[in-house]
Amino acid sequence: MNIFITNDDGIHARGIRQLIAIAREFGDVYVVAPDGPQSGKSHAITLSVPMRAKPLPVEEPGLVEYACSGTPVDCVKLGLRELFKDKPMDLLLSGINHGSNAATNVLYSGTMGAAIEGIMEGVPAIGFSMATYDQQVCFDPAVDSVRTIIRQMIAHGRVGDCWNVNIPVGEVKGIKACVQAHATWDERILRREDPHGRPYYWLEGDFENDDPRTDTDSYYLDHGYVAVVPVTVDMTDRAALSRMGGWF
C-alpha cells in the first residue's frame, strides 16, 4: 500500500513519529508534515505567500519525508497533487495529535482538517489524537488500537470514509464506534498590555461537556475507550432543511 501521513504538531513531534512506525507495517509511507506547530488551523490554506517543502534525509526504504512551511491541509494538497502525484495513495493518516479532538474540537483541529482534505481528494482517511497535551506521553498502550483501526479501514473503508479517532491516556479498555458529543469550550479573552502600553489578547477556556448521552466520543474517552466517530464533509442540517420547505 501507499500511505500518506501528515499532522499539525510538526514533522518532529513524537506523535507523528509513532504513527509513521505503525504505518510502515502496512506499506510504503509518504510524509508531508508542517515544519513547525500548526495546531488549531482547521481547514486553513495558504494563499498569500509561497509554500516551501524540504526533503528530509531518510535512508530507510519505503519511507519518504518532506517538511512543509504550510498548514496541514497545505501539506495534503502539496503531497497528493505535486510531490507524490505519481503515487496513488490508498490511505491517509493524520496525527497522532497531542491533545483531544473529540466533540466540537474536530472543527478547530488541523489534524482533522488534513484528514477531511484527504477524503475530498478521494483517499480514505483517519485522524488520530491522544487526549493529553503532554509532549512526552507514552504511546505504547495505544499502539495495538491504532493498528486495529488502520486494519479495519483497509479491510472495510471506502472512498469518502473519514474517522475521527481519540485515544485515552493509559490503559485502553477497548474501541467504540460512536457519535460526536455536544460539548464546547467556555472561552475567555484575556486583555493585557505590552511594555509600550499597547493591548494584546490571549484566548483561554475550559472544556465543558454537559452532554448526558452515554454513546459519545467524550463519554467513551473519559471511561478509557478509544472513540471512533465517522465524519463527513457534508455539513447540511437536514432536520432544519425539512422545516424550511415552505419558507421560500
PDB file of C-alpha atoms in Angstrom:
ATOM      1  CA  MET A   1       0.000   0.000   0.000  1.00  0.00           C
ATOM      2  CA  ASN A   2       0.884   3.659  -0.393  1.00  0.00           C
ATOM      3  CA  ILE A   3       0.098   5.523   2.831  1.00  0.00           C
ATOM      4  CA  PHE A   4       0.223   9.305   3.163  1.00  0.00           C
ATOM      5  CA  ILE A   5       0.904  10.792   6.607  1.00  0.00           C
ATOM      6  CA  THR A   6       0.702  14.315   7.978  1.00  0.00           C
ATOM      7  CA  ASN A   7      -0.123  16.069  11.272  1.00  0.00           C
ATOM      8  CA  ASP A   8      -0.485  19.523  12.834  1.00  0.00           C
ATOM      9  CA  ASP A   9       2.132  19.316  15.601  1.00  0.00           C
ATOM     10  CA  GLY A  10       5.056  19.354  13.188  1.00  0.00           C
ATOM     11  CA  ILE A  11       7.117  16.689  11.492  1.00  0.00           C
ATOM     12  CA  HIS A  12       9.398  16.156  14.504  1.00  0.00           C
ATOM     13  CA  ALA A  13       6.591  15.644  17.034  1.00  0.00           C
ATOM     14  CA  ARG A  14       6.624  12.300  18.837  1.00  0.00           C
ATOM     15  CA  GLY A  15       3.073  11.519  17.778  1.00  0.00           C
ATOM     16  CA  ILE A  16       3.766  11.509  14.059  1.00  0.00           C
ATOM     17  CA  ARG A  17       6.967   9.525  14.561  1.00  0.00           C
ATOM     18  CA  GLN A  18       4.919   6.847  16.340  1.00  0.00           C
ATOM     19  CA  LEU A  19       2.279   6.847  13.591  1.00  0.00           C
ATOM     20  CA  ILE A  20       4.938   6.516  10.887  1.00  0.00           C
ATOM     21  CA  ALA A  21       6.413   3.490  12.659  1.00  0.00           C
ATOM     22  CA  ILE A  22       2.998   1.785  12.833  1.00  0.00           C
ATOM     23  CA  ALA A  23       2.021   2.665   9.259  1.00  0.00           C
ATOM     24  CA  ARG A  24       5.225   1.159   7.861  1.00  0.00           C
ATOM     25  CA  GLU A  25       3.903  -2.246   8.923  1.00  0.00           C
ATOM     26  CA  PHE A  26       1.187  -1.825   6.269  1.00  0.00           C
ATOM     27  CA  GLY A  27       3.065  -0.403   3.280  1.00  0.00           C
ATOM     28  CA  ASP A  28       5.238   2.360   1.882  1.00  0.00           C
ATOM     29  CA  VAL A  29       4.894   5.663   3.725  1.00  0.00           C
ATOM     30  CA  TYR A  30       4.969   9.145   2.210  1.00  0.00           C
ATOM     31  CA  VAL A  31       5.101  12.033   4.673  1.00  0.00           C
ATOM     32  CA  VAL A  32       4.440  15.729   4.184  1.00  0.00           C
ATOM     33  CA  ALA A  33       4.036  17.492   7.525  1.00  0.00           C
ATOM     34  CA  PRO A  34       4.434  21.062   8.784  1.00  0.00           C
ATOM     35  CA  ASP A  35       7.947  22.200   9.633  1.00  0.00           C
ATOM     36  CA  GLY A  36       6.598  23.572  12.939  1.00  0.00           C
ATOM     37  CA  PRO A  37       3.461  23.529  15.104  1.00  0.00           C
ATOM     38  CA  GLN A  38       0.216  24.264  13.235  1.00  0.00           C
ATOM     39  CA  SER A  39      -2.395  23.340  15.852  1.00  0.00           C
ATOM     40  CA  GLY A  40      -5.857  24.897  15.587  1.00  0.00           C
ATOM     41  CA  LYS A  41      -5.544  25.588  11.859  1.00  0.00           C
ATOM     42  CA  SER A  42      -8.675  23.601  10.991  1.00  0.00           C
ATOM     43  CA  HIS A  43      -9.027  23.630   7.178  1.00  0.00           C
ATOM     44  CA  ALA A  44      -6.866  26.720   6.600  1.00  0.00           C
ATOM     45  CA  ILE A  45      -4.835  27.004   3.402  1.00  0.00           C
ATOM     46  CA  THR A  46      -2.006  29.323   2.393  1.00  0.00           C
ATOM     47  CA  LEU A  47      -2.829  31.826  -0.361  1.00  0.00           C
ATOM     48  CA  SER A  48      -0.787  34.985   0.219  1.00  0.00           C
ATOM     49  CA  VAL A  49       2.773  33.625   0.484  1.00  0.00           C
ATOM     50  CA  PRO A  50       4.624  30.808  -1.297  1.00  0.00           C
ATOM     51  CA  MET A  51       4.963  27.403   0.318  1.00  0.00           C
ATOM     52  CA  ARG A  52       8.216  25.528   0.596  1.00  0.00           C
ATOM     53  CA  ALA A  53       8.821  21.816   1.011  1.00  0.00           C
ATOM     54  CA  LYS A  54      12.170  20.485   2.169  1.00  0.00           C
ATOM     55  CA  PRO A  55      13.020  16.803   1.703  1.00  0.00           C
ATOM     56  CA  LEU A  56      14.409  15.207   4.846  1.00  0.00           C
ATOM     57  CA  PRO A  57      17.405  12.863   4.751  1.00  0.00           C
ATOM     58  CA  VAL A  58      15.802   9.432   5.180  1.00  0.00           C
ATOM     59  CA  GLU A  59      17.788   6.297   4.403  1.00  0.00           C
ATOM     60  CA  GLU A  60      15.053   3.744   5.071  1.00  0.00           C
ATOM     61  CA  PRO A  61      13.485   2.019   2.045  1.00  0.00           C
ATOM     62  CA  GLY A  62       9.768   2.650   1.649  1.00  0.00           C
ATOM     63  CA  LEU A  63       9.835   5.956   3.527  1.00  0.00           C
ATOM     64  CA  VAL A  64       9.940   9.483   2.047  1.00  0.00           C
ATOM     65  CA  GLU A  65       9.545  12.652   4.131  1.00  0.00           C
ATOM     66  CA  TYR A  66       9.087  16.354   3.432  1.00  0.00           C
ATOM     67  CA  ALA A  67       8.810  19.258   5.881  1.00  0.00           C
ATOM     68  CA  CYS A  68       6.389  21.888   4.577  1.00  0.00           C
ATOM     69  CA  SER A  69       6.087  25.557   5.535  1.00  0.00           C
ATOM     70  CA  GLY A  70       2.289  25.471   5.167  1.00  0.00           C
ATOM     71  CA  THR A  71      -0.725  24.270   7.114  1.00  0.00           C
ATOM     72  CA  PRO A  72      -1.774  20.621   7.497  1.00  0.00           C
ATOM     73  CA  VAL A  73      -4.245  20.981   4.608  1.00  0.00           C
ATOM     74  CA  ASP A  74      -1.495  22.600   2.519  1.00  0.00           C
ATOM     75  CA  CYS A  75       0.612  19.511   3.230  1.00  0.00           C
ATOM     76  CA  VAL A  76      -2.098  17.222   1.887  1.00  0.00           C
ATOM     77  CA  LYS A  77      -2.688  19.298  -1.232  1.00  0.00           C
ATOM     78  CA  LEU A  78       1.027  19.635  -1.961  1.00  0.00           C
ATOM     79  CA  GLY A  79       1.747  15.973  -1.319  1.00  0.00           C
ATOM     80  CA  LEU A  80      -1.118  14.466  -3.298  1.00  0.00           C
ATOM     81  CA  ARG A  81      -1.125  16.944  -6.177  1.00  0.00           C
ATOM     82  CA  GLU A  82       2.605  17.552  -6.662  1.00  0.00           C
ATOM     83  CA  LEU A  83       5.249  15.791  -4.569  1.00  0.00           C
ATOM     84  CA  PHE A  84       3.703  12.331  -4.852  1.00  0.00           C
ATOM     85  CA  LYS A  85       1.347  12.849  -7.774  1.00  0.00           C
ATOM     86  CA  ASP A  86       2.646   9.677  -9.448  1.00  0.00           C
ATOM     87  CA  LYS A  87       1.974   7.575  -6.314  1.00  0.00           C
ATOM     88  CA  PRO A  88      -1.768   6.915  -5.919  1.00  0.00           C
ATOM     89  CA  MET A  89      -2.457   6.849  -2.182  1.00  0.00           C
ATOM     90  CA  ASP A  90      -4.548   4.086  -0.652  1.00  0.00           C
ATOM     91  CA  LEU A  91      -4.890   5.664   2.793  1.00  0.00           C
ATOM     92  CA  LEU A  92      -4.262   8.988   4.522  1.00  0.00           C
ATOM     93  CA  LEU A  93      -3.345   9.131   8.220  1.00  0.00           C
ATOM     94  CA  SER A  94      -3.098  12.304  10.307  1.00  0.00           C
ATOM     95  CA  GLY A  95      -1.619  12.551  13.813  1.00  0.00           C
ATOM     96  CA  ILE A  96      -1.063  11.229  16.340  1.00  0.00           C
ATOM     97  CA  ASN A  97      -2.129  14.605  17.715  1.00  0.00           C
ATOM     98  CA  HIS A  98      -1.082  15.756  21.175  1.00  0.00           C
ATOM     99  CA  GLY A  99      -4.495  16.746  22.585  1.00  0.00           C
ATOM    100  CA  SER A 100      -8.071  15.521  22.221  1.00  0.00           C
ATOM    101  CA  ASN A 101     -10.099  16.315  19.127  1.00  0.00           C
ATOM    102  CA  ALA A 102     -13.348  14.894  20.492  1.00  0.00           C
ATOM    103  CA  ALA A 103     -16.681  16.746  20.327  1.00  0.00           C
ATOM    104  CA  THR A 104     -16.544  20.223  18.743  1.00  0.00           C
ATOM    105  CA  ASN A 105     -12.733  20.202  18.846  1.00  0.00           C
ATOM    106  CA  VAL A 106     -12.969  18.472  15.474  1.00  0.00           C
ATOM    107  CA  LEU A 107     -13.974  21.823  13.962  1.00  0.00           C
ATOM    108  CA  TYR A 108     -10.780  23.570  15.118  1.00  0.00           C
ATOM    109  CA  SER A 109      -8.374  20.703  14.547  1.00  0.00           C
ATOM    110  CA  GLY A 110      -5.615  20.876  11.963  1.00  0.00           C
ATOM    111  CA  THR A 111      -5.243  17.132  12.401  1.00  0.00           C
ATOM    112  CA  MET A 112      -8.819  16.558  11.312  1.00  0.00           C
ATOM    113  CA  GLY A 113      -8.678  19.319   8.687  1.00  0.00           C
ATOM    114  CA  ALA A 114      -5.953  17.307   6.972  1.00  0.00           C
ATOM    115  CA  ALA A 115      -7.933  14.067   7.273  1.00  0.00           C
ATOM    116  CA  ILE A 116     -11.054  15.665   5.787  1.00  0.00           C
ATOM    117  CA  GLU A 117      -8.954  17.101   2.958  1.00  0.00           C
ATOM    118  CA  GLY A 118      -7.913  13.513   2.276  1.00  0.00           C
ATOM    119  CA  ILE A 119     -11.465  12.371   1.587  1.00  0.00           C
ATOM    120  CA  MET A 120     -12.041  15.483  -0.538  1.00  0.00           C
ATOM    121  CA  GLU A 121      -9.127  14.189  -2.625  1.00  0.00           C
ATOM    122  CA  GLY A 122     -10.677  10.705  -2.802  1.00  0.00           C
ATOM    123  CA  VAL A 123      -8.475   8.985  -0.207  1.00  0.00           C
ATOM    124  CA  PRO A 124      -9.971   7.210   2.852  1.00  0.00           C
ATOM    125  CA  ALA A 125      -8.601   8.939   5.939  1.00  0.00           C
ATOM    126  CA  ILE A 126      -8.147   8.600   9.689  1.00  0.00           C
ATOM    127  CA  GLY A 127      -7.206  11.316  12.169  1.00  0.00           C
ATOM    128  CA  PHE A 128      -5.648  10.080  15.421  1.00  0.00           C
ATOM    129  CA  SER A 129      -5.457  12.136  18.623  1.00  0.00           C
ATOM    130  CA  MET A 130      -4.259  11.394  22.163  1.00  0.00           C
ATOM    131  CA  ALA A 131      -6.215  13.036  24.986  1.00  0.00           C
ATOM    132  CA  THR A 132      -3.255  14.854  26.535  1.00  0.00           C
ATOM    133  CA  TYR A 133      -1.033  17.789  25.644  1.00  0.00           C
ATOM    134  CA  ASP A 134       1.968  16.118  27.305  1.00  0.00           C
ATOM    135  CA  GLN A 135       4.665  16.052  24.647  1.00  0.00           C
ATOM    136  CA  GLN A 136       6.383  13.153  26.446  1.00  0.00           C
ATOM    137  CA  VAL A 137       3.277  10.945  26.747  1.00  0.00           C
ATOM    138  CA  CYS A 138       3.839   7.202  26.334  1.00  0.00           C
ATOM    139  CA  PHE A 139       2.049   5.928  23.232  1.00  0.00           C
ATOM    140  CA  ASP A 140       2.686   2.229  23.943  1.00  0.00           C
ATOM    141  CA  PRO A 141      -0.810   1.458  25.354  1.00  0.00           C
ATOM    142  CA  ALA A 142      -2.399   2.896  22.196  1.00  0.00           C
ATOM    143  CA  VAL A 143      -0.315   1.106  19.566  1.00  0.00           C
ATOM    144  CA  ASP A 144      -2.490  -2.015  19.278  1.00  0.00           C
ATOM    145  CA  SER A 145      -5.644   0.088  18.947  1.00  0.00           C
ATOM    146  CA  VAL A 146      -4.071   2.225  16.203  1.00  0.00           C
ATOM    147  CA  ARG A 147      -3.066  -0.936  14.346  1.00  0.00           C
ATOM    148  CA  THR A 148      -6.558  -2.386  14.683  1.00  0.00           C
ATOM    149  CA  ILE A 149      -8.252   0.770  13.413  1.00  0.00           C
ATOM    150  CA  ILE A 150      -5.915   1.046  10.418  1.00  0.00           C
ATOM    151  CA  ARG A 151      -6.525  -2.621   9.650  1.00  0.00           C
ATOM    152  CA  GLN A 152     -10.299  -2.145   9.764  1.00  0.00           C
ATOM    153  CA  MET A 153     -10.149   0.885   7.468  1.00  0.00           C
ATOM    154  CA  ILE A 154      -8.052  -1.092   4.989  1.00  0.00           C
ATOM    155  CA  ALA A 155     -10.486  -4.016   5.123  1.00  0.00           C
ATOM    156  CA  HIS A 156     -13.775  -2.102   5.102  1.00  0.00           C
ATOM    157  CA  GLY A 157     -13.124   1.535   4.216  1.00  0.00           C
ATOM    158  CA  ARG A 158     -14.497   3.168   1.105  1.00  0.00           C
ATOM    159  CA  VAL A 159     -13.793   6.405  -0.744  1.00  0.00           C
ATOM    160  CA  GLY A 160     -15.338   9.127   1.393  1.00  0.00           C
ATOM    161  CA  ASP A 161     -14.760   7.369   4.725  1.00  0.00           C
ATOM    162  CA  CYS A 162     -13.086   9.517   7.377  1.00  0.00           C
ATOM    163  CA  TRP A 163     -12.748   8.560  11.054  1.00  0.00           C
ATOM    164  CA  ASN A 164     -12.007  10.876  13.961  1.00  0.00           C
ATOM    165  CA  VAL A 165     -10.164   8.683  16.481  1.00  0.00           C
ATOM    166  CA  ASN A 166      -9.493   9.851  20.032  1.00  0.00           C
ATOM    167  CA  ILE A 167      -7.344   7.769  22.378  1.00  0.00           C
ATOM    168  CA  PRO A 168      -7.359   7.897  26.189  1.00  0.00           C
ATOM    169  CA  VAL A 169      -4.163   8.180  28.186  1.00  0.00           C
ATOM    170  CA  GLY A 170      -3.021   4.989  29.889  1.00  0.00           C
ATOM    171  CA  GLU A 171      -4.825   1.660  29.765  1.00  0.00           C
ATOM    172  CA  VAL A 172      -7.180   1.172  26.815  1.00  0.00           C
ATOM    173  CA  LYS A 173     -10.321  -0.829  27.636  1.00  0.00           C
ATOM    174  CA  GLY A 174     -11.465  -1.215  24.038  1.00  0.00           C
ATOM    175  CA  ILE A 175     -12.623   0.598  20.900  1.00  0.00           C
ATOM    176  CA  LYS A 176     -16.087   2.117  20.423  1.00  0.00           C
ATOM    177  CA  ALA A 177     -17.707   3.472  17.273  1.00  0.00           C
ATOM    178  CA  CYS A 178     -19.840   6.381  18.475  1.00  0.00           C
ATOM    179  CA  VAL A 179     -21.303   9.825  17.854  1.00  0.00           C
ATOM    180  CA  GLN A 180     -19.806  13.259  18.454  1.00  0.00           C
ATOM    181  CA  ALA A 181     -20.625  14.820  21.821  1.00  0.00           C
ATOM    182  CA  HIS A 182     -22.448  18.142  22.124  1.00  0.00           C
ATOM    183  CA  ALA A 183     -19.650  19.695  24.160  1.00  0.00           C
ATOM    184  CA  THR A 184     -17.966  23.084  23.731  1.00  0.00           C
ATOM    185  CA  TRP A 185     -15.424  25.472  25.239  1.00  0.00           C
ATOM    186  CA  ASP A 186     -16.289  28.107  27.849  1.00  0.00           C
ATOM    187  CA  GLU A 187     -13.929  30.730  26.457  1.00  0.00           C
ATOM    188  CA  ARG A 188     -12.438  33.939  27.790  1.00  0.00           C
ATOM    189  CA  ILE A 189     -10.396  36.680  26.169  1.00  0.00           C
ATOM    190  CA  LEU A 190      -7.560  37.958  28.343  1.00  0.00           C
ATOM    191  CA  ARG A 191      -6.540  41.558  27.651  1.00  0.00           C
ATOM    192  CA  ARG A 192      -3.026  42.613  28.599  1.00  0.00           C
ATOM    193  CA  GLU A 193      -0.628  45.395  27.695  1.00  0.00           C
ATOM    194  CA  ASP A 194       2.909  45.254  26.405  1.00  0.00           C
ATOM    195  CA  PRO A 195       5.682  47.494  27.863  1.00  0.00           C
ATOM    196  CA  HIS A 196       4.625  50.267  25.456  1.00  0.00           C
ATOM    197  CA  GLY A 197       1.031  50.244  26.724  1.00  0.00           C
ATOM    198  CA  ARG A 198      -0.386  48.602  23.613  1.00  0.00           C
ATOM    199  CA  PRO A 199      -3.095  45.963  24.218  1.00  0.00           C
ATOM    200  CA  TYR A 200      -2.750  42.338  23.211  1.00  0.00           C
ATOM    201  CA  TYR A 201      -5.032  39.387  23.785  1.00  0.00           C
ATOM    202  CA  TRP A 202      -4.895  35.716  24.753  1.00  0.00           C
ATOM    203  CA  LEU A 203      -7.683  33.206  24.219  1.00  0.00           C
ATOM    204  CA  GLU A 204      -8.204  30.684  27.013  1.00  0.00           C
ATOM    205  CA  GLY A 205     -11.039  28.472  28.198  1.00  0.00           C
ATOM    206  CA  ASP A 206     -12.312  25.332  29.873  1.00  0.00           C
ATOM    207  CA  PHE A 207     -13.825  22.391  28.039  1.00  0.00           C
ATOM    208  CA  GLU A 208     -17.415  21.870  29.181  1.00  0.00           C
ATOM    209  CA  ASN A 209     -19.150  18.551  28.492  1.00  0.00           C
ATOM    210  CA  ASP A 210     -22.793  18.768  29.556  1.00  0.00           C
ATOM    211  CA  ASP A 211     -23.931  16.099  27.099  1.00  0.00           C
ATOM    212  CA  PRO A 212     -25.764  13.434  29.175  1.00  0.00           C
ATOM    213  CA  ARG A 213     -25.580  10.756  26.497  1.00  0.00           C
ATOM    214  CA  THR A 214     -23.507   7.621  27.087  1.00  0.00           C
ATOM    215  CA  ASP A 215     -22.715   6.854  23.436  1.00  0.00           C
ATOM    216  CA  THR A 216     -20.497   9.849  22.596  1.00  0.00           C
ATOM    217  CA  ASP A 217     -16.802  10.248  21.942  1.00  0.00           C
ATOM    218  CA  SER A 218     -16.284  12.345  25.078  1.00  0.00           C
ATOM    219  CA  TYR A 219     -18.097   9.782  27.249  1.00  0.00           C
ATOM    220  CA  TYR A 220     -16.083   6.811  25.979  1.00  0.00           C
ATOM    221  CA  LEU A 221     -12.827   8.753  26.129  1.00  0.00           C
ATOM    222  CA  ASP A 222     -13.495   9.639  29.773  1.00  0.00           C
ATOM    223  CA  HIS A 223     -14.166   5.952  30.505  1.00  0.00           C
ATOM    224  CA  GLY A 224     -10.957   4.594  28.999  1.00  0.00           C
ATOM    225  CA  TYR A 225     -12.093   3.647  25.485  1.00  0.00           C
ATOM    226  CA  VAL A 226     -10.766   4.660  22.100  1.00  0.00           C
ATOM    227  CA  ALA A 227     -13.586   6.635  20.438  1.00  0.00           C
ATOM    228  CA  VAL A 228     -14.099   6.393  16.667  1.00  0.00           C
ATOM    229  CA  VAL A 229     -16.508   8.874  15.065  1.00  0.00           C
ATOM    230  CA  PRO A 230     -17.175   8.723  11.311  1.00  0.00           C
ATOM    231  CA  VAL A 231     -17.221  12.264   9.924  1.00  0.00           C
ATOM    232  CA  THR A 232     -18.097  13.770   6.573  1.00  0.00           C
ATOM    233  CA  VAL A 233     -17.615  16.928   4.536  1.00  0.00           C
ATOM    234  CA  ASP A 234     -21.365  17.493   4.165  1.00  0.00           C
ATOM    235  CA  MET A 235     -22.454  19.839   6.991  1.00  0.00           C
ATOM    236  CA  THR A 236     -26.087  20.124   5.850  1.00  0.00           C
ATOM    237  CA  ASP A 237     -28.589  20.258   8.728  1.00  0.00           C
ATOM    238  CA  ARG A 238     -31.240  18.038   7.168  1.00  0.00           C
ATOM    239  CA  ALA A 239     -33.699  18.465  10.035  1.00  0.00           C
ATOM    240  CA  ALA A 240     -33.607  22.239   9.523  1.00  0.00           C
ATOM    241  CA  LEU A 241     -33.818  21.807   5.758  1.00  0.00           C
ATOM    242  CA  SER A 242     -37.041  19.802   6.082  1.00  0.00           C
ATOM    243  CA  ARG A 243     -38.590  22.641   8.115  1.00  0.00           C
ATOM    244  CA  MET A 244     -37.631  25.216   5.502  1.00  0.00           C
ATOM    245  CA  GLY A 245     -39.612  23.630   2.674  1.00  0.00           C
ATOM    246  CA  GLY A 246     -42.352  26.269   2.526  1.00  0.00           C
ATOM    247  CA  TRP A 247     -40.382  29.310   3.603  1.00  0.00           C
ATOM    248  CA  PHE A 248     -39.085  30.487   0.233  1.00  0.00           C
TER     249      PHE A 248
END
